[in-house]
Amino acid sequence: MTDFNQVINRKQTNSVKWDRIAATYQEEDLLPLWVADMDFFSPSFVTDAFRKFLDTGVLGYSEPSDSLYQAIIDWQQIQHDFTVPKEDILFSVGVVPSIAAAVQAYTEEGDAVLIHDPVYFPFSAVVKENKRKLVRNPLKEENGCFVIDFAAMEQAIQEHQVKLFILCNPHNPGGRVWNAEELKQMGELCEKYGVILISDEIHQDLIFEPNQFTSFQNAYDAAGKFSIVLTAATKTFNLAGIKNSMVFIKDPELKQKFVAVQQKNHDNEINTFGLIGTEAAYRGGAEWLAELLDYLAENVRFVTDYFHEHLPQVNVMTPQGTYLLWLDFSAYGMSDKELEDFFVHQAKVVLNTGISFGPKGTGHMRMNLAAPKATIQEGLTRIKTAFDSL
Ligand SMILES: Cc1ncc(COP(=O)(O)O)c(C=O)c1O
């Protein structure tokens, strides 16, 4: 059994999560529950594979092996009932860089690109940085979780002549695991209006029972013709720092356009740790993942109960997947800046501001629950003490 309770001192390791905040906020003793990596050890079957490689003493160029391809194919098939032939698999330095490559491959400057609101903030950044027109489709909240306003989505596609839609499947920050019917409806709209769909499936393994992840390409028959899937082992197995990901593309023309951008930028190769880490994670990871999900589910329950009991004005969105919790503090009537300052300077806890995920994120914060329970408890105590003093 993995001991996820172990508290690890990550300070002064150049960790973005732990070491960047003091300089950003000019404040000592902050507790970081923000950026999406985990305060758990990466699994030993991955670090052992790295050690074995280091013991060879030679760190020259390497390329993807057949056994790596097979490990990816098997993982998608066994975990997600998703058949990915070897020829559909490309590698990339990351999911966000792949989104940028897709935007460049499939659209021109000025073209409209659709995203949900709120959604993982690099989506909007990539669209704007590449001088495309950003179109946001606000998500609705029903029965305590996000749902898609399909009528508004269709209207936005028509009105702005949307060329590309970037889907977060499952959804960060709301933890929604889109079901097959919702994915099918999104597929129908995209096919009807000739929109290319990018499905970011990096959180695909982090699903709480009884919810079930469906790849976009499994939900809609014609999906392969107008969509690509992006995923990685990095989020699931806490390997984000080794920066690598996969791209699954069925359609030859979509593949050729994507590869052309990668080649133009000479960034179609990933580092050796990415190759080794991905294979080791997918070959040895099923049991570790099951244990992780049990631990995360318990953290979700614990935090949700805590807010209900001690801070009932905070509206908690129960995640169906991911280790991220979307919290609504709007009952306190603070501006987004006041809310951020309150967390940093009063509670001394760093969360992601909701507003960074889009206008619908106003009054919200996103909390990362992938940490030992003691760390989460400490964060909650700090938050409660700060709100009690208001
Ligand atoms: C939805 C989503 N996509 C992509 C990423 C980052 O992917 P990468 O580090 O491979 O660029 C994250 C990280 O939190 C994420 O939540």
mmCIF file of C-alpha atoms in Angstrom, residues 9 53-54 66 89 101 122 152 257 282 337 384:
data_model
loop_
_atom_site.group_PDB
_atom_site.id
_atom_site.type_symbol
_atom_site.label_atom_id
_atom_site.label_comp_id
_atom_site.label_asym_id
_atom_site.label_seq_id
_atom_site.Cartn_x
_atom_site.Cartn_y
_atom_site.Cartn_z
ATOM 1 C CA ASN A 9 9.064 18.937 2.479
ATOM 2 C CA PHE A 53 18.374 4.356 -16.966
ATOM 3 C CA LEU A 54 20.747 6.634 -15.021
ATOM 4 C CA ASP A 66 7.707 -0.380 -29.678
ATOM 5 C CA ILE A 89 0.105 8.255 -31.748
ATOM 6 C CA ALA A 101 0.324 23.514 -32.176
ATOM 7 C CA PRO A 122 -4.008 28.305 -20.690
ATOM 8 C CA ALA A 152 -25.872 28.931 -26.492
ATOM 9 C CA LYS A 257 -1.206 19.480 -40.597
ATOM 10 C CA TYR A 282 1.358 2.769 -17.845
ATOM 11 C CA LYS A 337 -8.815 40.970 -5.803
ATOM 12 C CA LYS A 384 -11.750 28.809 8.767
#
